[in-house]
mmCIF file with all atom_site columns, C-alpha atoms in Angstrom:
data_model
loop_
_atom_site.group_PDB
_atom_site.id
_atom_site.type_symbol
_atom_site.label_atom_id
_atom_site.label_alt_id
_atom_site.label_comp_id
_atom_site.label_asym_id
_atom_site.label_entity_id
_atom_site.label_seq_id
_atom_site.pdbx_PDB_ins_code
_atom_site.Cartn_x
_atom_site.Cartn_y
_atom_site.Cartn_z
_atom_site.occupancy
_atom_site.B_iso_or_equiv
_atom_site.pdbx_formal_charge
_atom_site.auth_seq_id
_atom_site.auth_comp_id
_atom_site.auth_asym_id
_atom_site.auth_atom_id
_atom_site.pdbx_PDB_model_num
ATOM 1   C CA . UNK G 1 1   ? 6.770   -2.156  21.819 1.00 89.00 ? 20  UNK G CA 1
ATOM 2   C CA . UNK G 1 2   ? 7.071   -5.484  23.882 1.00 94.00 ? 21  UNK G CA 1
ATOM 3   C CA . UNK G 1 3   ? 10.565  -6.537  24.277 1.00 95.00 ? 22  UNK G CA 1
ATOM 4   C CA . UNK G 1 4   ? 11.638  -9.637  22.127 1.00 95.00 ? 23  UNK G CA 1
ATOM 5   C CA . UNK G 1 5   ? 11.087  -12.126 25.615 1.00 96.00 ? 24  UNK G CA 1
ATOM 6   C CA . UNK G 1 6   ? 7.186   -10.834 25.742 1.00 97.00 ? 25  UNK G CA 1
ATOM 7   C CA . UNK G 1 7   ? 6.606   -11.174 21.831 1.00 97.00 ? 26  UNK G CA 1
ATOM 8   C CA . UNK G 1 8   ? 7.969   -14.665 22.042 1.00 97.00 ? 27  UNK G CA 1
ATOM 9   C CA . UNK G 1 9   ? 5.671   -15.514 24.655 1.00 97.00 ? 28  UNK G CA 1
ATOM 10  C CA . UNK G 1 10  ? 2.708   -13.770 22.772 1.00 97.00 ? 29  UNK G CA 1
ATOM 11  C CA . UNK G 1 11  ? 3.579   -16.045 19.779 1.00 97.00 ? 30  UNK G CA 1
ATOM 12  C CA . UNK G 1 12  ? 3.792   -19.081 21.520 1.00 97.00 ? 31  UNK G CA 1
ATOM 13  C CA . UNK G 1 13  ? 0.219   -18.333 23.837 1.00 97.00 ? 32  UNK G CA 1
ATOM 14  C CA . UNK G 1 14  ? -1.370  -18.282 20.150 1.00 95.00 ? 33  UNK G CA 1
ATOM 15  C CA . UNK G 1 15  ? 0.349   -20.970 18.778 1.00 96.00 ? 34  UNK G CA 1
ATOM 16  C CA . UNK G 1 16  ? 2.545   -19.411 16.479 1.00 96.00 ? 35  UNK G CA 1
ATOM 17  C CA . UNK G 1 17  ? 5.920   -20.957 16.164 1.00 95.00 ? 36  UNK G CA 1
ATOM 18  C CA . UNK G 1 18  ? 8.829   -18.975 17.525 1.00 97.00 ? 37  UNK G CA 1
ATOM 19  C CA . UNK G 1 19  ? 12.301  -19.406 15.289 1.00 96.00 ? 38  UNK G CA 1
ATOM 20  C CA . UNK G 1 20  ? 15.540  -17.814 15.861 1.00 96.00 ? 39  UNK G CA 1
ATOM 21  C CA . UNK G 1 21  ? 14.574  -15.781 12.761 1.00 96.00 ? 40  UNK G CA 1
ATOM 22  C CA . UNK G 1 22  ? 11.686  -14.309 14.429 1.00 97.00 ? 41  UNK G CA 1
ATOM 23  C CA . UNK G 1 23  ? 13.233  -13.235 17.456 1.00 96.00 ? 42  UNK G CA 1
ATOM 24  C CA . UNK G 1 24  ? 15.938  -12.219 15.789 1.00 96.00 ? 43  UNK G CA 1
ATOM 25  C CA . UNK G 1 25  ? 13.072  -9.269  14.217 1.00 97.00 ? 44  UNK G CA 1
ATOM 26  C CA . UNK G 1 26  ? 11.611  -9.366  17.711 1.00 97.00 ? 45  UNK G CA 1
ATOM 27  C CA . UNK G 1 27  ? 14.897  -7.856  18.836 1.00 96.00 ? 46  UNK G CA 1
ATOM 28  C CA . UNK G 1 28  ? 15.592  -5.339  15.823 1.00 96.00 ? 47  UNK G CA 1
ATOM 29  C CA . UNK G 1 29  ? 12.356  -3.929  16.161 1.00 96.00 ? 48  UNK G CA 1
ATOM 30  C CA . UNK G 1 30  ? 12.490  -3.210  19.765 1.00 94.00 ? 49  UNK G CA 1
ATOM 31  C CA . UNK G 1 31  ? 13.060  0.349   20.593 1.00 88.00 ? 50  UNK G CA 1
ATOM 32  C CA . UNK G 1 32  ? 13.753  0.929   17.068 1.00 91.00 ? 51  UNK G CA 1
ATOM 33  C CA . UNK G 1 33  ? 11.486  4.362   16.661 1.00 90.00 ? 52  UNK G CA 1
ATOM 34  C CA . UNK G 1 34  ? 12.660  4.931   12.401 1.00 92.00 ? 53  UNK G CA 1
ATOM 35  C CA . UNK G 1 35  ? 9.853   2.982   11.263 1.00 95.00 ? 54  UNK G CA 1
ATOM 36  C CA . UNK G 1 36  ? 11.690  0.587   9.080  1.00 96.00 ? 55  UNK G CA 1
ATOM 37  C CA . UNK G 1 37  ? 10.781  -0.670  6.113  1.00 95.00 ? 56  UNK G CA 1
ATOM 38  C CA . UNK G 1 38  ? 10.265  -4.423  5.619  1.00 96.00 ? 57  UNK G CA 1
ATOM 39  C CA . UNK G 1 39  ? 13.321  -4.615  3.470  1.00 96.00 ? 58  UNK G CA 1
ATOM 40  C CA . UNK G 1 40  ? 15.806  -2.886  5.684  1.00 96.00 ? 59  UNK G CA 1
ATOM 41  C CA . UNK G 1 41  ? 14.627  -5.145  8.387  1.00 97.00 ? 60  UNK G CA 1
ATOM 42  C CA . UNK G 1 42  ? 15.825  -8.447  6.242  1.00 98.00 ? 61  UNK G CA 1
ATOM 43  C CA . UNK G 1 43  ? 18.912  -7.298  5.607  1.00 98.00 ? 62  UNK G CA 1
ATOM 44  C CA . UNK G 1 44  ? 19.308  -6.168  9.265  1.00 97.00 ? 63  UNK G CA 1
ATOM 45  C CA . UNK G 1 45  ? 18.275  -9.830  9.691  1.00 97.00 ? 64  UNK G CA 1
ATOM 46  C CA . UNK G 1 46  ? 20.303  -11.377 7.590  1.00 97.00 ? 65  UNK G CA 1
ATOM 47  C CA . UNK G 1 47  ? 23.498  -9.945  8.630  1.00 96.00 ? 66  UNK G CA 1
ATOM 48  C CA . UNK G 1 48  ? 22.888  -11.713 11.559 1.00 94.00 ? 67  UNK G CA 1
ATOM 49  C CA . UNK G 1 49  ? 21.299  -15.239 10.318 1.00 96.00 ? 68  UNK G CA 1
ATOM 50  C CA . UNK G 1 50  ? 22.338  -15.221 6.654  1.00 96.00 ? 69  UNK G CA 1
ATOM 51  C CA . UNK G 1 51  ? 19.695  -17.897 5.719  1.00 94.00 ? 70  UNK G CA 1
ATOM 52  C CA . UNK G 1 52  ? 16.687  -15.928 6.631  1.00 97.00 ? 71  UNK G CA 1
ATOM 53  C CA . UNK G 1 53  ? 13.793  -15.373 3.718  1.00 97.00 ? 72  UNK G CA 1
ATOM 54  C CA . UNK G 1 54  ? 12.128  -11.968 3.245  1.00 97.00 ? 73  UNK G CA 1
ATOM 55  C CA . UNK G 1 55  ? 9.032   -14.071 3.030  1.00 97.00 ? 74  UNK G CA 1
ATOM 56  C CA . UNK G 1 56  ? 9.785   -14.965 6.937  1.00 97.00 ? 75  UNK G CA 1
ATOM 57  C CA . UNK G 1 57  ? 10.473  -11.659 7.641  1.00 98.00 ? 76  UNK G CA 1
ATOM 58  C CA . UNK G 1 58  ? 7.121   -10.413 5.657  1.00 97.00 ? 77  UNK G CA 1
ATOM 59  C CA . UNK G 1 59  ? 5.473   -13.129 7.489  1.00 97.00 ? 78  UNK G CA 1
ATOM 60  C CA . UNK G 1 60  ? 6.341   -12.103 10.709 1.00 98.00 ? 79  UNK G CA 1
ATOM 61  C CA . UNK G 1 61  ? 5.572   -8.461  10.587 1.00 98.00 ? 80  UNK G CA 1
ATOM 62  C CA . UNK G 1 62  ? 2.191   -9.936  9.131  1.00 98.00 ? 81  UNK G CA 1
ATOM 63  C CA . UNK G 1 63  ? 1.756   -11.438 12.557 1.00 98.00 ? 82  UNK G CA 1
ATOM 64  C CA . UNK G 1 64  ? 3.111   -9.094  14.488 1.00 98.00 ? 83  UNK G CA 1
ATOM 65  C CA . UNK G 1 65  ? -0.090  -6.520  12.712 1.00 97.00 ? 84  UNK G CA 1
ATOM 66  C CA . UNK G 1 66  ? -2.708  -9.197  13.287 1.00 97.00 ? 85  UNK G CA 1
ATOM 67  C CA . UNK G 1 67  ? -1.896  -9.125  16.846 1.00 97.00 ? 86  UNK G CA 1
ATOM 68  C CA . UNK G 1 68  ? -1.970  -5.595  17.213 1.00 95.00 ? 87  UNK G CA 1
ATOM 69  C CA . UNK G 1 69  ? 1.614   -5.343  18.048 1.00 96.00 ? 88  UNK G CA 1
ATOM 70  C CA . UNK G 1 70  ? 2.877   -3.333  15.055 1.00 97.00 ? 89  UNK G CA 1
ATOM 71  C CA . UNK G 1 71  ? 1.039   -1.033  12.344 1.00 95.00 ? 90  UNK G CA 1
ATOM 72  C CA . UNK G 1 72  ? 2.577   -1.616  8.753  1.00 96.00 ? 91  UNK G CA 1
ATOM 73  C CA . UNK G 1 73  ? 2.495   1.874   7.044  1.00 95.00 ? 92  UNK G CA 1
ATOM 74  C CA . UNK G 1 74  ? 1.816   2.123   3.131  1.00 92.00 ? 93  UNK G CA 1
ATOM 75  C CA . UNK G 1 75  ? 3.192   5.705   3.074  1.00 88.00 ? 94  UNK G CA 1
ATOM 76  C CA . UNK G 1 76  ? 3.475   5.635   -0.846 1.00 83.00 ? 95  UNK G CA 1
ATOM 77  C CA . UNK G 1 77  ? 7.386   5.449   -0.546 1.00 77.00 ? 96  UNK G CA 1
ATOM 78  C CA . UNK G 1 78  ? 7.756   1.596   -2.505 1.00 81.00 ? 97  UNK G CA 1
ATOM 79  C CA . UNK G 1 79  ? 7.912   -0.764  0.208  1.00 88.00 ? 98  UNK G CA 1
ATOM 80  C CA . UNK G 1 80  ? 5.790   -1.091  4.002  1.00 93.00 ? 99  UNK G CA 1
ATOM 81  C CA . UNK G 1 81  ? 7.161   0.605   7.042  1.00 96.00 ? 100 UNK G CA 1
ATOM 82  C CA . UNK G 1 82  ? 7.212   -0.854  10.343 1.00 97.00 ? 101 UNK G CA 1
ATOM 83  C CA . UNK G 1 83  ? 5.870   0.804   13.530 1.00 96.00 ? 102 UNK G CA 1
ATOM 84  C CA . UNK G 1 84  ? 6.209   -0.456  16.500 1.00 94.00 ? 103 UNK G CA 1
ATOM 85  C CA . UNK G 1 85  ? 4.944   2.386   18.164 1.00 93.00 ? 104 UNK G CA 1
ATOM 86  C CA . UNK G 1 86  ? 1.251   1.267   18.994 1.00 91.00 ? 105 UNK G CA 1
ATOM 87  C CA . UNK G 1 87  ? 1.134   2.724   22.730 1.00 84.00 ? 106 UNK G CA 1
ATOM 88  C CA . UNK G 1 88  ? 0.322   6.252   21.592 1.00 85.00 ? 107 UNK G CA 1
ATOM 89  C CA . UNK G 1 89  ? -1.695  7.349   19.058 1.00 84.00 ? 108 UNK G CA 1
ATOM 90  C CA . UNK G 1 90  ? 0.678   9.796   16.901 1.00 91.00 ? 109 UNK G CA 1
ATOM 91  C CA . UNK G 1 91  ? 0.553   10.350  12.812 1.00 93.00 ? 110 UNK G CA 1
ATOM 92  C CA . UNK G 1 92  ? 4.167   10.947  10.767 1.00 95.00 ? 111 UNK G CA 1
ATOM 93  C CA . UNK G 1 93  ? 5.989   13.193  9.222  1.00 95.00 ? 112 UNK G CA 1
ATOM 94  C CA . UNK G 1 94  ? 7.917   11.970  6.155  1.00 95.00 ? 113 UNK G CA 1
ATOM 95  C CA . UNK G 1 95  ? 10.526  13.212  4.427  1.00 94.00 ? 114 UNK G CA 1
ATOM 96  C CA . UNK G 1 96  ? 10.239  13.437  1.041  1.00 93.00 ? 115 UNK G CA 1
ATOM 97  C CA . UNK G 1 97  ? 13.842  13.024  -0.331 1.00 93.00 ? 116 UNK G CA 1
ATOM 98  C CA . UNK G 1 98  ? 15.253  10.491  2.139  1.00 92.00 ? 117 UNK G CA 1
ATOM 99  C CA . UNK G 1 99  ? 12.354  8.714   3.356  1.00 91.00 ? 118 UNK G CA 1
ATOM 100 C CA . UNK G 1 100 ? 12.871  8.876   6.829  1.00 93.00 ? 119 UNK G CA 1
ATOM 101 C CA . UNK G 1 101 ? 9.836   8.575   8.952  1.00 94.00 ? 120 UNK G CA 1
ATOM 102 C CA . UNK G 1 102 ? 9.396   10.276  12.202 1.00 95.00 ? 121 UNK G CA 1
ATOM 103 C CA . UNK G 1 103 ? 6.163   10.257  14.865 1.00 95.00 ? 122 UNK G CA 1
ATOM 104 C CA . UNK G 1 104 ? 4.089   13.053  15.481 1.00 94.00 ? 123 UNK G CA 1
ATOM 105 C CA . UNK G 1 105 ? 1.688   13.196  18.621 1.00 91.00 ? 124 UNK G CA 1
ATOM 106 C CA . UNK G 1 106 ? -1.283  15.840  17.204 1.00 87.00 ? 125 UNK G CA 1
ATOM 107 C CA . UNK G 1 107 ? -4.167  16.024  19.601 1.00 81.00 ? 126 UNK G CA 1
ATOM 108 C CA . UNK G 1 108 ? -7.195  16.159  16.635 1.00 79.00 ? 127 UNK G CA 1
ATOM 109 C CA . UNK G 1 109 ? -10.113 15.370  19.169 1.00 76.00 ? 128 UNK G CA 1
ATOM 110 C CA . UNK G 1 110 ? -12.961 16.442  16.448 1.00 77.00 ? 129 UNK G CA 1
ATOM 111 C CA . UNK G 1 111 ? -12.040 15.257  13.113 1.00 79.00 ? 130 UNK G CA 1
ATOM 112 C CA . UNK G 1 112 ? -15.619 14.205  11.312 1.00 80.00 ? 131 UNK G CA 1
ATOM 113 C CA . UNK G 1 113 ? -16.441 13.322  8.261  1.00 85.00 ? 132 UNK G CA 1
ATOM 114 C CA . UNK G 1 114 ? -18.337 16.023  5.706  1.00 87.00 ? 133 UNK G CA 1
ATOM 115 C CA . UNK G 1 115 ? -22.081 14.772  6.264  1.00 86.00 ? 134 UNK G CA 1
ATOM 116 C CA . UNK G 1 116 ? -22.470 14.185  2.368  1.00 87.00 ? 135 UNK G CA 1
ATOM 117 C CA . UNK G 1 117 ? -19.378 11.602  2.915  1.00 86.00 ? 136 UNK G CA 1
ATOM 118 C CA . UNK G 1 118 ? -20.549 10.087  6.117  1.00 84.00 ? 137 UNK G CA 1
ATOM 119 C CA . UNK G 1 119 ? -23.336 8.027   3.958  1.00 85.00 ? 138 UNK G CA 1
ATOM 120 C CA . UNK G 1 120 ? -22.433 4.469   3.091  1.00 85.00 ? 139 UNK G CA 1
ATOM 121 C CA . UNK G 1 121 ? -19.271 4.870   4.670  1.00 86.00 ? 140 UNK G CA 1
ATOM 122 C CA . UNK G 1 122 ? -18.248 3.968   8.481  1.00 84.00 ? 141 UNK G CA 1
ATOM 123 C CA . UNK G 1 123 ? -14.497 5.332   9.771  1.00 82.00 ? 142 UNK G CA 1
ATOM 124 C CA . UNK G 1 124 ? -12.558 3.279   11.682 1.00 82.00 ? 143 UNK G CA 1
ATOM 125 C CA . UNK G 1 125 ? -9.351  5.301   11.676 1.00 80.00 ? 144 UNK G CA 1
ATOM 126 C CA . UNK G 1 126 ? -8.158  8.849   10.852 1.00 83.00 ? 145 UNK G CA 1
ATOM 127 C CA . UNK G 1 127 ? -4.280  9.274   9.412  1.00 87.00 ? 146 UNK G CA 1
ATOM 128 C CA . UNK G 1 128 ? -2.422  12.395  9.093  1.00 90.00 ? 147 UNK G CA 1
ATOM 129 C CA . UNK G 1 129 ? 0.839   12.377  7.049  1.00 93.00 ? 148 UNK G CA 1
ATOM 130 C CA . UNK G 1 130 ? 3.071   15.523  7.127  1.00 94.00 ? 149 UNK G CA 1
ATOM 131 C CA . UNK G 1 131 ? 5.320   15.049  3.808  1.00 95.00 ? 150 UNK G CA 1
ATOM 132 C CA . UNK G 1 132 ? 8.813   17.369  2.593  1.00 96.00 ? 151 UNK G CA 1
ATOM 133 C CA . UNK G 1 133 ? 12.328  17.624  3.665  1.00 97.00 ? 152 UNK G CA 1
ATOM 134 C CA . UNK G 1 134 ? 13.731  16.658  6.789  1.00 96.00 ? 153 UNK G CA 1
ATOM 135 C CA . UNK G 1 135 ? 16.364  18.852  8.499  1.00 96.00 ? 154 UNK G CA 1
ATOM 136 C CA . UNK G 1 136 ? 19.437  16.842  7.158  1.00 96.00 ? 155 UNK G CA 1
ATOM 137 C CA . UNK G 1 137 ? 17.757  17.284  3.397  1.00 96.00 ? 156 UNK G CA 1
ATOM 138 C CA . UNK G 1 138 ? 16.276  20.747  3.708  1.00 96.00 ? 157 UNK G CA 1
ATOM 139 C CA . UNK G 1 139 ? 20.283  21.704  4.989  1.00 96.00 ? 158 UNK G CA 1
ATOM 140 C CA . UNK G 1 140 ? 21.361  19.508  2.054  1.00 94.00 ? 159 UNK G CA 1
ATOM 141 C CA . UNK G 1 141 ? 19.339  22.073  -0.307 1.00 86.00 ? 160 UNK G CA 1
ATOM 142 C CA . UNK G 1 142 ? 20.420  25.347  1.041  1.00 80.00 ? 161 UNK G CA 1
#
């Protein structure tokens, strides 16, 4: 992910307004590889700018997709995850219990549609999901 100088500059080169809020995400998301949700970046946020909306957090993260610079993930755990990891194409694993969400680089060079599926329909993009426990909740279990 661009560092929170380059997003700034992205933002401003299409006329977005840059706030302290925004870089504020900007910098949280940088390097940040646990695919956040877009609550747990707020309150990340707002410990550090109190006043900041989760509608200007939303909003940015918006942005940040539209450009191409994040991917938000519906992974049917309740709220949008975060990944800023858009250099390398990679699916998840998800843990089941906890949540946490971790990238997985599979090399799936000849996924294709069943022919009776391929009609009427056009694929833009193929997602694999890994769910169950992670190693802290499988030892949890044991």
């Amino acid at each position: 992910m661009k560092t929170a100088d380059e997003l700034t500059e992205l933002f401003r080169r299409q006329g977005l307004r840059v706030t302290p809020q925004r870089q504020a995400i900007f910098g949280l998301l940088h390097g940040d590889d646990r695919h956040p949700t877009v609550e747990s970046l707020y309150d990340a946020a707002r410990s550090q700018m109190p006043t900041i909306s989760l509608k200007t957090v939303y909003q940015t993260v918006n942005d940040l997709a539209a450009m191409g610079e994040v991917v938000l993930l519906d992974l049917g755990t309740g709220s949008y995850r975060v990944d800023p990891n858009v250099e390398h194409e990679h699916h998840h694993l998800i843990c089941t219990r906890c949540g946490k969400v971790r990238d997985v680089p599979l090399d799936l060079p000849d996924v294709r549609l069943p022919p009776r599926y391929r009609r009427g329909f056009s694929v833009s993009a193929v997602e694999v999901n890994f769910r169950g426990l992670c190693d802290e909740c499988a030892a949890q279990s044991s």
